[in-house]
Short mmCIF file of C-alpha atoms in Angstrom, two decimals:
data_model
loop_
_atom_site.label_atom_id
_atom_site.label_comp_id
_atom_site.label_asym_id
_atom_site.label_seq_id
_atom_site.Cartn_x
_atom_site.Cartn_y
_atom_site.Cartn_z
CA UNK V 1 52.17 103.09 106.20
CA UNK V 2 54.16 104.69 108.86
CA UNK V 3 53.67 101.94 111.45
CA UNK V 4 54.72 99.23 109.04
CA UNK V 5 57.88 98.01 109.20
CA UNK V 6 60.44 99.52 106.47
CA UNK V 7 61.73 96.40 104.05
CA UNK V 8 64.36 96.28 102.41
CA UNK V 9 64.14 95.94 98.81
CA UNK V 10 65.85 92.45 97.07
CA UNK V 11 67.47 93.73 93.86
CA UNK V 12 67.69 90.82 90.87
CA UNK V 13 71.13 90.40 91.04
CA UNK V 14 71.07 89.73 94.69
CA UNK V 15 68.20 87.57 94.54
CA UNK V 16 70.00 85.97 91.93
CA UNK V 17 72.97 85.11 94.12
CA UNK V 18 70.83 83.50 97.25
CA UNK V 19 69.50 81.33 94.56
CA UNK V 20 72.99 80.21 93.61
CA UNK V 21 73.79 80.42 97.30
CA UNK V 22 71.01 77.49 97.77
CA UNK V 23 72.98 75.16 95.47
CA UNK V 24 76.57 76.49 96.86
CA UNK V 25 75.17 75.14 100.34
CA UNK V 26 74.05 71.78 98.46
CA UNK V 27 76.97 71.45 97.76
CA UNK V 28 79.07 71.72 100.87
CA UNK V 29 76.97 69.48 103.09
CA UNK V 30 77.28 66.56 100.56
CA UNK V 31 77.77 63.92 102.95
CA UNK V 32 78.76 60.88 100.62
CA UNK V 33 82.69 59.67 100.02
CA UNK V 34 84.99 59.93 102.46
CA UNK V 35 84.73 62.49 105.44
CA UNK V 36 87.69 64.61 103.98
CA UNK V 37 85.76 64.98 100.51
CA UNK V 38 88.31 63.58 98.50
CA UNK V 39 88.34 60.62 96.36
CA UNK V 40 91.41 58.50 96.76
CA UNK V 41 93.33 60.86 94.13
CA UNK V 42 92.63 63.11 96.22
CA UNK V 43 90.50 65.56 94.09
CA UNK V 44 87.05 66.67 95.54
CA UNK V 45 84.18 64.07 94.71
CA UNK V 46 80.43 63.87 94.52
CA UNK V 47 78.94 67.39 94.75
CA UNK V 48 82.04 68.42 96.59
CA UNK V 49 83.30 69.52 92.90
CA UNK V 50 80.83 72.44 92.25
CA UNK V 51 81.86 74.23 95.54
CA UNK V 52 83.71 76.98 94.27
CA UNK V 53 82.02 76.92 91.17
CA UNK V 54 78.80 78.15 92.85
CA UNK V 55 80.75 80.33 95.32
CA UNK V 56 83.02 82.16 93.29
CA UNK V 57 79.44 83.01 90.86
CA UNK V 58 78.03 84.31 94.36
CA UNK V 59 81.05 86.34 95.41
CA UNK V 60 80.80 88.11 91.90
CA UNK V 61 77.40 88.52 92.25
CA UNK V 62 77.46 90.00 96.25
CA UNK V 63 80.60 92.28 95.31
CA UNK V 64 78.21 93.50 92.28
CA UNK V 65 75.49 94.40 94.37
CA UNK V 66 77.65 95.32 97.81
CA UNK V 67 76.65 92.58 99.97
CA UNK V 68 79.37 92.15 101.77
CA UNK V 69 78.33 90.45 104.39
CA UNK V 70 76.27 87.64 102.25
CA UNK V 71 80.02 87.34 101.13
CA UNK V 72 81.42 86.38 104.51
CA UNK V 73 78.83 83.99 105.28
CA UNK V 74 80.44 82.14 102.40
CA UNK V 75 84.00 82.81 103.29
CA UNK V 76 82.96 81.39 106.44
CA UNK V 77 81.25 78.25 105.42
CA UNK V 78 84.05 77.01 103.22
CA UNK V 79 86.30 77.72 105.91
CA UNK V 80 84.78 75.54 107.93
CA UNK V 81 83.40 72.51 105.32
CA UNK V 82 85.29 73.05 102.12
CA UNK V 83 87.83 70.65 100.99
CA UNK V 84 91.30 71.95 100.86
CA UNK V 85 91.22 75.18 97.96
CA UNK V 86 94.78 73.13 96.63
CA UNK V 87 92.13 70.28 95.31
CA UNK V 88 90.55 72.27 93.42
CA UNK V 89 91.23 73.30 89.78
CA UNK V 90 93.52 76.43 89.32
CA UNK V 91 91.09 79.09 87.77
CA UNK V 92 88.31 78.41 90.55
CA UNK V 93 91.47 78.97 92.85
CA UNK V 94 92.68 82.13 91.65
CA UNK V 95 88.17 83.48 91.00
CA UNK V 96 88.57 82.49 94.90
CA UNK V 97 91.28 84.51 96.57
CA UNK V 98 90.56 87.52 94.25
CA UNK V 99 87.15 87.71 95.95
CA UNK V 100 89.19 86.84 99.05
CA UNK V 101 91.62 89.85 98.46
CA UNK V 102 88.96 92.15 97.76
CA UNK V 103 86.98 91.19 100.91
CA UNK V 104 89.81 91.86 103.16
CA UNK V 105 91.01 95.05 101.21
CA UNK V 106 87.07 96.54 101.67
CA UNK V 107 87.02 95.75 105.61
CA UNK V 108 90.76 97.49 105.61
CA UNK V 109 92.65 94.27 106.61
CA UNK V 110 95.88 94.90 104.02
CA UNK V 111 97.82 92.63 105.16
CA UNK V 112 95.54 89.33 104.78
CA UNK V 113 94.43 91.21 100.99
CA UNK V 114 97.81 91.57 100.33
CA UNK V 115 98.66 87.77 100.93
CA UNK V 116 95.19 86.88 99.21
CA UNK V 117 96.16 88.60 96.08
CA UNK V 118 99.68 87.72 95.70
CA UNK V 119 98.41 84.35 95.59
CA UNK V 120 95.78 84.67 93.07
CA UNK V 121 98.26 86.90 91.16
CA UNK V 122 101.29 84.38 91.04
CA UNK V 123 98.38 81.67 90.37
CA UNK V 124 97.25 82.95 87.27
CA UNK V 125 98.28 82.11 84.05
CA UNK V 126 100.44 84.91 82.53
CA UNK V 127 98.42 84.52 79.39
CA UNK V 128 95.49 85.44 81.26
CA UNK V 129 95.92 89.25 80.82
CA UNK V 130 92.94 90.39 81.94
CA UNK V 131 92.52 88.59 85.30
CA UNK V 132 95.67 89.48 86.13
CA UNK V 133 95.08 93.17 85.50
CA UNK V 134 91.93 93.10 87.85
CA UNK V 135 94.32 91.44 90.78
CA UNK V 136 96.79 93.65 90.15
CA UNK V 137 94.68 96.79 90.39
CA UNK V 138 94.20 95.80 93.86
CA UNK V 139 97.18 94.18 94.96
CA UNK V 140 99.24 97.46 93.89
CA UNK V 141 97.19 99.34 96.47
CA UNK V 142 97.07 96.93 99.00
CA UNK V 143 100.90 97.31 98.83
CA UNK V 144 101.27 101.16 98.75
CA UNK V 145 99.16 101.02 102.13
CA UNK V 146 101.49 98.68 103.94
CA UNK V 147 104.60 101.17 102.21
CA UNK V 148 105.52 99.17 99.83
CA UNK V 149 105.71 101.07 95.53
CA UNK V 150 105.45 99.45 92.59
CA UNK V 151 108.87 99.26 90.26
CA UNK V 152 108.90 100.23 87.29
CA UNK V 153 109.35 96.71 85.63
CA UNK V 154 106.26 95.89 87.38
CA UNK V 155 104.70 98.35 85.73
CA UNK V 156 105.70 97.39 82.27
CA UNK V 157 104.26 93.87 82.30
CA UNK V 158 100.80 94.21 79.86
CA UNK V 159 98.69 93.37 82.99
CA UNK V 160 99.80 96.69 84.23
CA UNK V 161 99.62 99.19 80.96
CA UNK V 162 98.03 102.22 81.90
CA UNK V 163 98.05 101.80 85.72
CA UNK V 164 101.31 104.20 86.04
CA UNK V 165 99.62 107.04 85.72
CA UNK V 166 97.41 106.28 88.71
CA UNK V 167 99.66 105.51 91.02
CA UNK V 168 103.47 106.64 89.79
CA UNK V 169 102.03 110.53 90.67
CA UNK V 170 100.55 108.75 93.94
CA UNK V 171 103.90 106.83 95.28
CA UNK V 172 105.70 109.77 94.23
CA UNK V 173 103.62 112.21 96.53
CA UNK V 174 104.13 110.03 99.82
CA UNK V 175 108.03 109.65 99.09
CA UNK V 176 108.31 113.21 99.03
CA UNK V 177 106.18 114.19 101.75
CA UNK V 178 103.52 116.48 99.97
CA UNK V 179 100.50 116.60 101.46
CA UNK V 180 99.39 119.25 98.03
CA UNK V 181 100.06 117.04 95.94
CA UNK V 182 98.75 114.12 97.62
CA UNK V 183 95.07 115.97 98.27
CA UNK V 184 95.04 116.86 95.08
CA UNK V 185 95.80 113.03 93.35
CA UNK V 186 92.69 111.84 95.43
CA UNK V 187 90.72 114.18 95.54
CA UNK V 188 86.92 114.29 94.19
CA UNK V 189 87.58 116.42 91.24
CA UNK V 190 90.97 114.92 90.20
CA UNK V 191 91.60 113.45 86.77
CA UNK V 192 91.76 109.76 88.31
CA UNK V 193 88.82 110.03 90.71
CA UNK V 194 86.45 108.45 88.78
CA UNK V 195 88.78 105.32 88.20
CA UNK V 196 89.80 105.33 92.03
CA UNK V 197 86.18 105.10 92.89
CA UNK V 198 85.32 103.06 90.07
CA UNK V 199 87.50 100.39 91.26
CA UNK V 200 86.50 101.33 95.24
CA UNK V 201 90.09 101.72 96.40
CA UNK V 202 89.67 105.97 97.01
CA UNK V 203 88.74 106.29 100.59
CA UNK V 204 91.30 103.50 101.78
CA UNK V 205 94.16 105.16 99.35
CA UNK V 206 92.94 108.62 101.00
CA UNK V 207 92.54 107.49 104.95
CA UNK V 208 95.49 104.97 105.14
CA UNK V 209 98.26 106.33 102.98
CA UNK V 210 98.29 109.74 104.63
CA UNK V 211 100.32 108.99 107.34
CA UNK V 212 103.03 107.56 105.14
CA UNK V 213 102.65 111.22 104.22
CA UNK V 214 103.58 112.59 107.23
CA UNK V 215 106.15 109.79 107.78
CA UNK V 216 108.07 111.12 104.97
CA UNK V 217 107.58 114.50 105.94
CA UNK V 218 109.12 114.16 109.57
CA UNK V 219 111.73 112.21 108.05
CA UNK V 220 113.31 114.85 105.61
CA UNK V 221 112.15 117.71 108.57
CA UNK V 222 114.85 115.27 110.59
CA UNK V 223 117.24 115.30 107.90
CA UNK V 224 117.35 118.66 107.40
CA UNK V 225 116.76 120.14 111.38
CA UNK V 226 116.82 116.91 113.72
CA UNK V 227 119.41 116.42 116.23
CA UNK V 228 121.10 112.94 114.80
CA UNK V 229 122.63 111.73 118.48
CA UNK V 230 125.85 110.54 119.16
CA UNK V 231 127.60 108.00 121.91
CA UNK V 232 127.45 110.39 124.40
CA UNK V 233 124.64 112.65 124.48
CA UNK V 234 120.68 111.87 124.51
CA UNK V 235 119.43 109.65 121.37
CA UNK V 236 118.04 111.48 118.35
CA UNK V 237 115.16 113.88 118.38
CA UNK V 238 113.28 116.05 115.80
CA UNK V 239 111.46 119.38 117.09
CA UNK V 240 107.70 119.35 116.39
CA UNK V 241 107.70 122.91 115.60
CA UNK V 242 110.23 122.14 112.57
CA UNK V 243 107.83 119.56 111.63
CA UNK V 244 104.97 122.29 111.92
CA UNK V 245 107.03 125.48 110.51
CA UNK V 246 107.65 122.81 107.40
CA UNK V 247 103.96 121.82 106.97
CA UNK V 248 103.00 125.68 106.76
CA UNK V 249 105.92 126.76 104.23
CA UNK V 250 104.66 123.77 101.92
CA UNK V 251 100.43 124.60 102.37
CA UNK V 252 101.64 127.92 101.35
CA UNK V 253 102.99 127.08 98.39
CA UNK V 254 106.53 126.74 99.11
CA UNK V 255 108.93 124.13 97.59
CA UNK V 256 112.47 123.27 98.04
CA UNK V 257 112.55 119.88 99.95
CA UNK V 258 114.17 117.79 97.44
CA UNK V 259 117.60 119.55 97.79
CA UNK V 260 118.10 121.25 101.16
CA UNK V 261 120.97 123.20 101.73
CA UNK V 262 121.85 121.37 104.86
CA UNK V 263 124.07 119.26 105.33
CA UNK V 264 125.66 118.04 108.62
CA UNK V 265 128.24 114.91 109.04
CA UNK V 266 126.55 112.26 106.93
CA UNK V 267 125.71 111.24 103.62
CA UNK V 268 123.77 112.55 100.83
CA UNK V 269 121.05 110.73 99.63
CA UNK V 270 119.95 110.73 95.78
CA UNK V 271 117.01 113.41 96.54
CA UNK V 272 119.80 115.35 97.83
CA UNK V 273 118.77 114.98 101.52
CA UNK V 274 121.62 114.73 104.42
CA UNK V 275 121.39 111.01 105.78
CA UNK V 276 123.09 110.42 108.90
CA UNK V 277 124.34 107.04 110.25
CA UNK V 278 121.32 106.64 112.60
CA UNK V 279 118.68 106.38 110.27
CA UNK V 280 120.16 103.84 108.41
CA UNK V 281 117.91 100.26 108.63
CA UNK V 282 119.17 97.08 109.94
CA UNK V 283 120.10 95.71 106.58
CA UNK V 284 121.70 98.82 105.45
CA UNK V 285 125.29 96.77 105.10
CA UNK V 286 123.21 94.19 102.56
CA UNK V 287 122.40 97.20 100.49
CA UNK V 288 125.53 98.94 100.73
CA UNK V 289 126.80 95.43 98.77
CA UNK V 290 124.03 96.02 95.86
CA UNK V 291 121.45 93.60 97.79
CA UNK V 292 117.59 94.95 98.29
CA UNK V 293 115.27 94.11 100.39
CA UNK V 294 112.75 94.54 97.27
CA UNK V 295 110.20 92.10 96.85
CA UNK V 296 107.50 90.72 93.58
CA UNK V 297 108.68 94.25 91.94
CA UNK V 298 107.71 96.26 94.91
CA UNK V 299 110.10 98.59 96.79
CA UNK V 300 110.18 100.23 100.08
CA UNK V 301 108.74 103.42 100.40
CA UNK V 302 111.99 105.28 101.24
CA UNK V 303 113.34 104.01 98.28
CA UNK V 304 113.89 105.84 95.27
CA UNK V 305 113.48 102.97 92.26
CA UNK V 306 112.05 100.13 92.23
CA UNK V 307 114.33 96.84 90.69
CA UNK V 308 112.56 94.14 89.85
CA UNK V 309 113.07 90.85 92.01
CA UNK V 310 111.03 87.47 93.28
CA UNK V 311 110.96 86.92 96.19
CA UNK V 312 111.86 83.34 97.52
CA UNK V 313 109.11 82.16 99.04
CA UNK V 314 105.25 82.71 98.11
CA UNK V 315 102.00 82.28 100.60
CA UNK V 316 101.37 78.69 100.44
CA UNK V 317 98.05 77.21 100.54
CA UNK V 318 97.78 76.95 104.13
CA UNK V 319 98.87 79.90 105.01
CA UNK V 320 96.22 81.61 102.82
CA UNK V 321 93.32 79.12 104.08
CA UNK V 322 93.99 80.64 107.80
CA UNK V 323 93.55 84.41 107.12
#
């Protein structure tokens, strides 16, 4: 026994899948039609039809049993073969690029889940409740990593009832800086830990959202200590050992950022923070004239509400096809 070779054990529901998988490749090398795989109405033809039928059961399958690399071999052949995903009907679309999102989420590439889900999100039916709440329960933290919180109109909509109290506490922590509060919303033994893990989303939350953390933390340190630079002296600076001083006052238990009692020749935020003219962004004269650079009901992260807007133009089909 110990010189044999150890094997790894085939569980149903993967064994399952490579079934499917057999048909799935069936149906991608159907040679017959035209070379594109479209009839001359330009929807898929012959076998051509059942791709993502057979994929998108595999992709649920693989995700179900964690093979995520069985599920890039089949990212990877219809990238190459498939038919354009725009052919093909809307729900096998949307099954499609929610696998897609997910894929890219679990191998922390945001950005690409981000665009993967938005699509499959703005896709869906708005009857479809249900598959809109499982895109939306990862394109809300696909967003928060790349700084961008939810609104609260976004989450109003019945695809999102319930989801607030996951990740209002959450968004709320990394505005503020607090890196208590923050440990303690992801933590093992935290009242949403079971549905963070649940929904695998936990360890990416935890890893990549704590330096938006510290982001906001050496921002209001600036605010409230940092030298803000003017025309003729050196450009602005903050002092690490503010920055360090801060982070032991707050481990210890100390509060009081929300309202320093600083203030120094600029303006005062809504958090009650002194904001000086060089921290302002670039489009800070848009928003002075009630214009937001808020996007799909998602704010920046130095913002304090979120309004709900659309923004004007959506991933297209090609652009999602390439990532």
């Amino acid at each position: 026994m110990g010189g044999e070779e150890a094997v790894e054990r085939v569980t149903l529901v993967e064994s399952s899948a490579n079934v499917i998988r057999e048909a799935f490749k069936k149906c991608l090398s159907e040679r017959s039609g035209n070379a594109s795989g479209l009839d001359s109405s330009g929807k898929p033809e012959g076998r051509r039809v059942g791709i993502y039928i057979c994929a998108n059961i595999c992709l649920k399958l693989f995700f179900h049993c964690r093979k995520l690399r069985s599920a890039e071999q089949i990212f990877g052949n219809i990238y190459q073969q498939s038919p354009p995903l725009s052919r093909f009907p809307a729900s096998q679309r949307v099954t499609y690029l929610y696998y897609l999102g997910r894929y890219h989420f679990a191998n922390n590439h945001f950005f690409r889940a981000q665009l993967a889900l938005q699509a499959a999100y703005d896709q869906c039916h708005s009857r479809c409740i249900k598959q809109r709440r499982r895109i939306i329960a990862y394109l809300i933290p696909s967003n928060i990593i790349l700084g961008r919180f939810p609104s609260s109109q976004l989450l109003q909509r019945p695809e999102a009832e319930g989801l607030g109290i996951f990740f209002l506490p959450l968004c709320q922590a990394i505005r503020k800086g607090n890196q208590l509060m923050f440990q303690k919303i992801l933590d093992l033994d935290s009242d949403g830990a079971s549905w963070f893990l649940r929904n695998r989303i936990l360890f990416q939350l935890r890893n990549r959202c704590e330096v938006l953390v510290w982001r906001s933390l050496a921002r209001k340190t600036f605010l409230i200590s940092g030298f803000k630079g003017d025309a003729t002296r050196k450009a602005p600076s903050l002092d690490l050992e503010d920055l360090h001083t801060l982070v032991i006052f707050l481990n210890s238990g100390g509060s009081g950022l929300d309202r320093p009692p600083i203030e120094e020749n600029g303006q005062t935020n809504s958090d009650g923070h002194t904001e000086s003219s060089a921290l302002q962004p670039e489009n800070s004269a848009n928003q002075a004239d009630g214009e937001t650079d808020e996007q799909d009901g998602y704010s920046d992260s130095d913002a304090e509400d979120g309004i709900e807007i659309y923004r004007s133009e959506t991933p297209n089909m090609e652009e999602i096809e390439s990532i």
